[in-house]
Amino acid sequence: MNIGEIARRAGVSRSTVSYVLSGKRTVSEATRQRIQAVIDELDYRPNASARALKEGRTRTLGLVIPPASQRLTDMQLGFVASVVEAAARHDLDVLLSPSGGDHDRSFERIVSGRRVDGVVLMEIRLEDDRVTRLTRTGLPFVTIGRTAEAHGMSWVDIDYAGLIARCVHHLADLGHRHVALVNRSAELVAAGYGPSHRALAGFQAAVAERGLSGVDVCCGDDTASGEACVEQLLVTHPAVTAVATINEAALPGMQRALTSAGLSVPADFSVTGVAAQHWAEDFRPPLTAADVPMRDMGAEAVALLLEIIAAPESVPRHRLYSPPISLRSSTGPVRTH
């Protein structure tokens, strides 16, 4: 059933039916009642577009993702999937838009084109021009991650500083005295990528508190980089007996490097960190790690955004996730010689 059939049965034009459904123009009461009678008789339910027209909304959320030229990590893809899934439960569509590099025009169309009711912004830098731009336009938005000064915005994030610190304390409790942090890429660190800087701060604080020897290294988000990174680490810092990492995409390569060096996990070398659950469980042996609750975070981001859309003057809210360290099999007591 469509608007055309309703118009035919009510003896009016399609545009008149549209006016009744949207409320955009005044229609005589007699005509409105005639059209409503047909709608009731046919048990017609306006589709999402018609409802959106009546509400003055697009019923579409924007999800701003990293540049399309970059391969998304599994964690990033997990956040995309969780936002899309959460939006679908509210009968909302999601418009994906890359940002950064050559994609600034795409982001600008999202911001100024009135194509979405609000935006979820991923991969946040400590100083992020996109956040500044969204704040100035007044378009509702929520971030997955947070800037250095995030008091006036709504966000969800992972407590990378606290979680990496807990990983270091766990290693120290096992007797490890020489530990390393395998961070994200040097490019992300240089760009002020929030998780990298907070993980490093947590690592340095815990190392200092426990009186350990600590080294931090940057690593690309792929298997080859993980292998090269750990190979180099073992050469330049042979005393290191354990690593903590937030670079889950590098884990297979890290594992390969340790195997090639003849090091058994955890008998000779311990590995821990922050990762999506499936990455942790695919590691051999399974990785002791804080499992990132991507699905919960995506749903929370959408819920916060819908609150802002419904009440633009509401007080900004946020949620910092600090999941427990799941003790699996990749960490053990330091080997004494």
CSV table of C-alpha atoms in Angstrom, one decimal:
chain,number,residue,atom,x,y,z
A,1,MET,CA,0.0,0.0,0.0
A,2,ASN,CA,1.3,3.5,-0.9
A,3,ILE,CA,0.4,7.1,-0.9
A,4,GLY,CA,-0.9,6.9,-4.5
A,5,GLU,CA,-3.6,4.3,-3.5
A,6,ILE,CA,-4.7,6.4,-0.5
A,7,ALA,CA,-5.0,9.5,-2.8
A,8,ARG,CA,-7.0,7.5,-5.3
A,9,ARG,CA,-9.5,6.2,-2.7
A,10,ALA,CA,-9.8,9.6,-1.0
A,11,GLY,CA,-10.2,11.4,-4.2
A,12,VAL,CA,-7.3,13.8,-3.6
A,13,SER,CA,-3.9,14.4,-4.9
A,14,ARG,CA,-0.8,12.6,-3.7
A,15,SER,CA,0.6,15.9,-2.5
A,16,THR,CA,-2.5,16.4,-0.3
A,17,VAL,CA,-1.9,13.0,1.3
A,18,SER,CA,1.7,13.9,1.9
A,19,TYR,CA,0.7,17.2,3.6
A,20,VAL,CA,-1.6,15.2,6.0
A,21,LEU,CA,1.1,12.7,6.8
A,22,SER,CA,3.9,15.3,7.3
A,23,GLY,CA,1.8,18.2,8.8
A,24,LYS,CA,3.9,20.6,6.6
A,25,ARG,CA,0.8,22.4,5.2
A,26,THR,CA,-2.7,23.0,6.4
A,27,VAL,CA,-5.4,20.8,4.9
A,28,SER,CA,-9.1,21.4,5.5
A,29,GLU,CA,-10.5,19.3,8.4
A,30,ALA,CA,-13.0,17.5,6.1
A,31,THR,CA,-10.3,16.5,3.7
A,32,ARG,CA,-8.0,15.4,6.5
A,33,GLN,CA,-10.7,13.3,8.0
A,34,ARG,CA,-11.5,11.7,4.6
A,35,ILE,CA,-7.8,10.8,4.1
A,36,GLN,CA,-7.4,9.6,7.7
A,37,ALA,CA,-10.5,7.3,7.2
A,38,VAL,CA,-8.8,5.7,4.2
A,39,ILE,CA,-5.5,5.3,6.1
A,40,ASP,CA,-7.4,3.6,9.0
A,41,GLU,CA,-9.3,1.4,6.6
A,42,LEU,CA,-6.2,0.2,4.9
A,43,ASP,CA,-4.2,0.0,8.1
A,44,TYR,CA,-1.5,2.1,6.4
A,45,ARG,CA,1.8,2.7,8.3
A,46,PRO,CA,4.0,5.5,7.0
A,47,ASN,CA,7.5,4.3,6.2
A,48,ALA,CA,10.6,5.7,7.9
A,49,SER,CA,11.0,8.4,5.4
A,50,ALA,CA,7.5,9.7,5.9
A,51,ARG,CA,7.9,9.6,9.7
A,52,ALA,CA,11.1,11.4,9.4
A,53,LEU,CA,9.5,14.1,7.3
A,54,LYS,CA,6.8,14.6,9.9
A,55,GLU,CA,9.4,14.7,12.7
A,56,GLY,CA,11.7,17.1,10.8
A,57,ARG,CA,14.5,14.5,11.0
A,58,THR,CA,16.4,12.3,8.6
A,59,ARG,CA,16.4,9.2,10.9
A,60,THR,CA,20.0,8.8,9.8
A,61,LEU,CA,23.1,8.9,12.0
A,62,GLY,CA,26.6,9.8,10.6
A,63,LEU,CA,29.5,7.6,11.6
A,64,VAL,CA,32.9,9.2,10.9
A,65,ILE,CA,35.6,6.6,10.4
A,66,PRO,CA,39.3,6.8,9.6
A,67,PRO,CA,40.4,7.5,6.0
A,68,ALA,CA,39.2,5.0,3.4
A,69,SER,CA,42.9,4.6,2.2
A,70,GLN,CA,43.7,3.0,5.6
A,71,ARG,CA,42.8,-0.6,6.3
A,72,LEU,CA,40.5,-0.6,9.4
A,73,THR,CA,41.6,-2.7,12.3
A,74,ASP,CA,39.3,-5.4,13.6
A,75,MET,CA,38.6,-3.2,16.6
A,76,GLN,CA,37.6,-0.3,14.4
A,77,LEU,CA,35.4,-2.6,12.3
A,78,GLY,CA,33.9,-3.9,15.6
A,79,PHE,CA,33.0,-0.3,16.6
A,80,VAL,CA,31.4,0.3,13.1
A,81,ALA,CA,29.4,-2.9,13.4
A,82,SER,CA,28.3,-2.1,16.9
A,83,VAL,CA,27.1,1.4,16.0
A,84,VAL,CA,25.2,0.1,12.9
A,85,GLU,CA,23.6,-2.7,15.0
A,86,ALA,CA,22.5,-0.3,17.8
A,87,ALA,CA,21.1,2.2,15.3
A,88,ALA,CA,19.1,-0.5,13.5
A,89,ARG,CA,17.4,-1.4,16.8
A,90,HIS,CA,16.1,2.2,16.8
A,91,ASP,CA,15.0,2.0,13.1
A,92,LEU,CA,17.8,4.3,12.1
A,93,ASP,CA,20.2,4.2,9.2
A,94,VAL,CA,23.9,4.9,9.4
A,95,LEU,CA,25.8,7.0,6.9
A,96,LEU,CA,29.6,6.2,6.9
A,97,SER,CA,31.9,9.0,6.2
A,98,PRO,CA,35.7,8.9,6.1
A,99,SER,CA,37.7,11.8,7.5
A,100,GLY,CA,41.3,13.0,7.3
A,101,GLY,CA,43.7,13.1,4.4
A,102,ASP,CA,41.7,13.7,1.2
A,103,HIS,CA,38.4,13.1,2.8
A,104,ASP,CA,37.8,16.4,4.5
A,105,ARG,CA,35.1,17.3,2.0
A,106,SER,CA,33.1,14.1,2.9
A,107,PHE,CA,33.3,15.1,6.6
A,108,GLU,CA,32.2,18.7,5.7
A,109,ARG,CA,29.2,17.4,3.8
A,110,ILE,CA,28.2,15.4,6.9
A,111,VAL,CA,28.6,18.4,9.1
A,112,SER,CA,26.9,21.1,7.0
A,113,GLY,CA,24.7,19.2,4.6
A,114,ARG,CA,21.8,18.4,7.0
A,115,ARG,CA,22.0,14.8,5.9
A,116,VAL,CA,22.1,13.3,9.4
A,117,ASP,CA,20.5,14.0,12.8
A,118,GLY,CA,23.8,13.4,14.7
A,119,VAL,CA,27.3,12.0,14.4
A,120,VAL,CA,29.3,9.4,16.1
A,121,LEU,CA,33.0,10.2,15.7
A,122,MET,CA,35.7,7.6,16.0
A,123,GLU,CA,39.5,7.6,16.5
A,124,ILE,CA,39.9,10.7,18.6
A,125,ARG,CA,43.0,12.8,18.9
A,126,LEU,CA,43.9,14.7,22.0
A,127,GLU,CA,43.5,17.9,19.9
A,128,ASP,CA,40.9,17.1,17.3
A,129,ASP,CA,39.8,19.6,14.7
A,130,ARG,CA,36.7,17.5,13.9
A,131,VAL,CA,35.4,17.9,17.4
A,132,THR,CA,36.0,21.6,17.3
A,133,ARG,CA,34.1,21.8,14.0
A,134,LEU,CA,31.1,19.8,15.2
A,135,THR,CA,30.9,21.8,18.4
A,136,ARG,CA,30.7,25.1,16.5
A,137,THR,CA,27.9,23.8,14.2
A,138,GLY,CA,25.8,22.6,17.0
A,139,LEU,CA,25.2,19.3,15.3
A,140,PRO,CA,24.6,16.6,18.0
A,141,PHE,CA,27.6,14.3,18.3
A,142,VAL,CA,29.2,11.7,20.5
A,143,THR,CA,32.8,10.4,20.4
A,144,ILE,CA,34.3,7.0,20.8
A,145,GLY,CA,37.4,8.2,22.5
A,146,ARG,CA,38.0,11.7,24.0
A,147,THR,CA,40.1,14.7,23.5
A,148,ALA,CA,42.5,16.1,26.2
A,149,GLU,CA,39.8,18.5,27.4
A,150,ALA,CA,36.5,16.5,27.1
A,151,HIS,CA,34.4,18.1,29.8
A,152,GLY,CA,31.8,19.7,27.5
A,153,MET,CA,31.1,16.8,25.2
A,154,SER,CA,29.5,13.3,25.4
A,155,TRP,CA,31.8,10.3,24.9
A,156,VAL,CA,32.6,6.7,25.6
A,157,ASP,CA,36.1,5.5,26.0
A,158,ILE,CA,38.4,2.8,27.3
A,159,ASP,CA,40.6,3.5,30.3
A,160,TYR,CA,43.8,2.7,28.4
A,161,ALA,CA,46.0,4.4,31.1
A,162,GLY,CA,44.5,2.4,33.9
A,163,LEU,CA,44.3,-0.9,32.0
A,164,ILE,CA,47.9,-0.8,30.8
A,165,ALA,CA,49.0,0.2,34.3
A,166,ARG,CA,47.2,-2.9,35.7
A,167,CYS,CA,48.9,-5.0,33.1
A,168,VAL,CA,52.3,-3.7,34.2
A,169,HIS,CA,51.4,-4.4,37.9
A,170,HIS,CA,50.3,-7.9,36.9
A,171,LEU,CA,53.7,-8.5,35.3
A,172,ALA,CA,55.6,-7.0,38.2
A,173,ASP,CA,53.6,-9.3,40.6
A,174,LEU,CA,54.9,-12.2,38.5
A,175,GLY,CA,58.5,-11.1,39.1
A,176,HIS,CA,59.2,-9.3,35.7
A,177,ARG,CA,61.6,-6.5,36.1
A,178,HIS,CA,62.2,-5.5,32.5
A,179,VAL,CA,59.1,-4.8,30.5
A,180,ALA,CA,58.1,-3.1,27.3
A,181,LEU,CA,55.0,-1.4,25.9
A,182,VAL,CA,54.2,-2.1,22.2
A,183,ASN,CA,52.2,0.9,21.2
A,184,ARG,CA,50.4,1.9,18.0
A,185,SER,CA,52.2,3.4,15.0
A,186,ALA,CA,54.7,6.3,15.3
A,187,GLU,CA,52.4,8.3,12.9
A,188,LEU,CA,49.4,7.9,15.3
A,189,VAL,CA,51.5,8.8,18.3
A,190,ALA,CA,52.8,11.9,16.5
A,191,ALA,CA,49.3,12.9,15.5
A,192,GLY,CA,48.2,12.9,19.2
A,193,TYR,CA,46.1,9.7,19.0
A,194,GLY,CA,44.4,9.5,22.4
A,195,PRO,CA,44.7,5.8,23.3
A,196,SER,CA,48.4,5.7,22.4
A,197,HIS,CA,49.3,8.7,24.7
A,198,ARG,CA,47.1,7.4,27.5
A,199,ALA,CA,48.6,3.9,27.3
A,200,LEU,CA,52.1,5.3,27.4
A,201,ALA,CA,51.2,7.5,30.4
A,202,GLY,CA,49.8,4.5,32.3
A,203,PHE,CA,52.8,2.4,31.4
A,204,GLN,CA,55.3,5.0,32.6
A,205,ALA,CA,53.4,5.6,35.8
A,206,ALA,CA,53.2,1.9,36.7
A,207,VAL,CA,56.9,1.2,35.7
A,208,ALA,CA,58.0,4.1,38.0
A,209,GLU,CA,55.7,3.0,40.8
A,210,ARG,CA,57.1,-0.6,40.8
A,211,GLY,CA,60.7,0.4,40.1
A,212,LEU,CA,60.9,-1.5,36.9
A,213,SER,CA,63.0,-1.0,33.8
A,214,GLY,CA,60.6,0.0,31.0
A,215,VAL,CA,60.9,0.7,27.3
A,216,ASP,CA,58.2,1.8,24.9
A,217,VAL,CA,58.2,1.1,21.1
A,218,CYS,CA,55.8,2.0,18.3
A,219,CYS,CA,54.5,-0.6,15.9
A,220,GLY,CA,52.3,-0.6,12.8
A,221,ASP,CA,48.9,-2.1,12.8
A,222,ASP,CA,49.7,-5.4,11.0
A,223,THR,CA,51.4,-8.8,11.3
A,224,ALA,CA,54.6,-7.8,9.6
A,225,SER,CA,55.1,-4.8,11.7
A,226,GLY,CA,54.5,-6.8,14.9
A,227,GLU,CA,57.1,-9.4,13.9
A,228,ALA,CA,59.7,-6.7,13.0
A,229,CYS,CA,59.0,-4.8,16.2
A,230,VAL,CA,59.5,-7.7,18.5
A,231,GLU,CA,62.5,-8.9,16.6
A,232,GLN,CA,64.1,-5.5,17.0
A,233,LEU,CA,63.0,-5.3,20.7
A,234,LEU,CA,64.7,-8.6,21.5
A,235,VAL,CA,68.0,-7.4,19.9
A,236,THR,CA,68.1,-4.0,21.4
A,237,HIS,CA,66.7,-4.9,24.8
A,238,PRO,CA,67.6,-8.5,25.5
A,239,ALA,CA,66.7,-8.2,29.2
A,240,VAL,CA,63.0,-7.6,28.5
A,241,THR,CA,60.9,-10.6,29.6
A,242,ALA,CA,57.4,-9.3,29.0
A,243,VAL,CA,55.4,-6.9,26.9
A,244,ALA,CA,52.1,-5.1,27.3
A,245,THR,CA,50.3,-3.9,24.2
A,246,ILE,CA,47.3,-2.0,22.8
A,247,ASN,CA,48.2,-3.1,19.3
A,248,GLU,CA,46.0,-6.1,18.7
A,249,ALA,CA,46.6,-6.2,15.0
A,250,ALA,CA,50.3,-6.7,15.6
A,251,LEU,CA,49.7,-9.7,17.9
A,252,PRO,CA,50.1,-12.5,15.3
A,253,GLY,CA,53.4,-11.0,14.2
A,254,MET,CA,54.6,-10.6,17.8
A,255,GLN,CA,53.8,-14.3,18.4
A,256,ARG,CA,55.7,-15.2,15.2
A,257,ALA,CA,58.8,-13.3,16.3
A,258,LEU,CA,58.8,-14.9,19.8
A,259,THR,CA,58.5,-18.4,18.2
A,260,SER,CA,61.3,-17.7,15.7
A,261,ALA,CA,63.5,-16.6,18.6
A,262,GLY,CA,62.9,-19.9,20.4
A,263,LEU,CA,61.0,-18.2,23.2
A,264,SER,CA,58.0,-20.1,24.8
A,265,VAL,CA,55.0,-18.1,26.0
A,266,PRO,CA,54.7,-17.8,29.0
A,267,ALA,CA,57.7,-19.9,30.2
A,268,ASP,CA,60.3,-17.6,28.6
A,269,PHE,CA,58.3,-14.5,27.8
A,270,SER,CA,55.0,-13.0,28.9
A,271,VAL,CA,52.5,-11.1,26.8
A,272,THR,CA,49.5,-9.1,28.0
A,273,GLY,CA,47.5,-6.0,27.0
A,274,VAL,CA,44.2,-4.5,25.8
A,275,ALA,CA,42.5,-6.3,22.9
A,276,ALA,CA,39.2,-7.5,21.5
A,277,GLN,CA,38.2,-10.8,23.0
A,278,HIS,CA,38.6,-12.8,19.8
A,279,TRP,CA,42.1,-11.5,19.3
A,280,ALA,CA,43.0,-12.5,22.8
A,281,GLU,CA,41.5,-16.0,22.4
A,282,ASP,CA,43.2,-16.6,19.0
A,283,PHE,CA,46.6,-15.9,20.5
A,284,ARG,CA,48.6,-19.0,21.4
A,285,PRO,CA,48.4,-19.5,24.3
A,286,PRO,CA,45.3,-17.4,24.9
A,287,LEU,CA,46.2,-13.8,25.8
A,288,THR,CA,45.8,-12.4,29.3
A,289,ALA,CA,44.1,-9.1,28.5
A,290,ALA,CA,41.4,-6.6,29.2
A,291,ASP,CA,38.8,-7.4,26.7
A,292,VAL,CA,37.4,-4.3,24.9
A,293,PRO,CA,33.6,-4.3,25.0
A,294,MET,CA,33.0,-3.0,21.5
A,295,ARG,CA,29.4,-4.0,21.3
A,296,ASP,CA,28.5,-2.3,24.6
A,297,MET,CA,30.5,0.8,23.7
A,298,GLY,CA,28.8,1.2,20.3
A,299,ALA,CA,25.4,0.8,21.8
A,300,GLU,CA,26.2,3.3,24.6
A,301,ALA,CA,27.4,5.9,22.0
A,302,VAL,CA,24.2,5.6,20.0
A,303,ALA,CA,22.1,5.9,23.2
A,304,LEU,CA,24.0,9.0,24.3
A,305,LEU,CA,23.6,10.5,20.8
A,306,LEU,CA,19.8,9.9,20.8
A,307,GLU,CA,19.6,11.6,24.1
A,308,ILE,CA,21.3,14.7,22.7
A,309,ILE,CA,19.1,14.7,19.6
A,310,ALA,CA,16.0,14.5,21.8
A,311,ALA,CA,17.2,17.1,24.3
A,312,PRO,CA,20.0,19.3,22.8
A,313,GLU,CA,20.4,21.3,26.0
A,314,SER,CA,21.0,18.3,28.1
A,315,VAL,CA,24.2,18.0,30.2
A,316,PRO,CA,26.9,16.1,28.4
A,317,ARG,CA,27.5,12.6,29.7
A,318,HIS,CA,30.3,10.1,29.3
A,319,ARG,CA,31.3,6.5,30.2
A,320,LEU,CA,34.8,5.3,30.8
A,321,TYR,CA,35.1,1.5,30.4
A,322,SER,CA,37.6,-0.3,32.6
A,323,PRO,CA,37.0,-4.1,32.0
A,324,PRO,CA,38.8,-6.6,34.2
A,325,ILE,CA,42.0,-8.2,33.1
A,326,SER,CA,41.0,-11.7,32.0
A,327,LEU,CA,43.7,-14.1,33.2
A,328,ARG,CA,44.3,-16.6,30.5
A,329,SER,CA,47.6,-18.3,29.7
A,330,SER,CA,50.1,-15.9,28.2
A,331,THR,CA,51.6,-14.6,31.4
A,332,GLY,CA,53.6,-16.4,34.0
A,333,PRO,CA,56.4,-16.0,36.5
A,334,VAL,CA,59.7,-14.7,35.2
A,335,ARG,CA,62.2,-17.4,34.5
A,336,THR,CA,65.1,-17.3,36.9
A,337,HIS,CA,68.5,-18.2,35.6
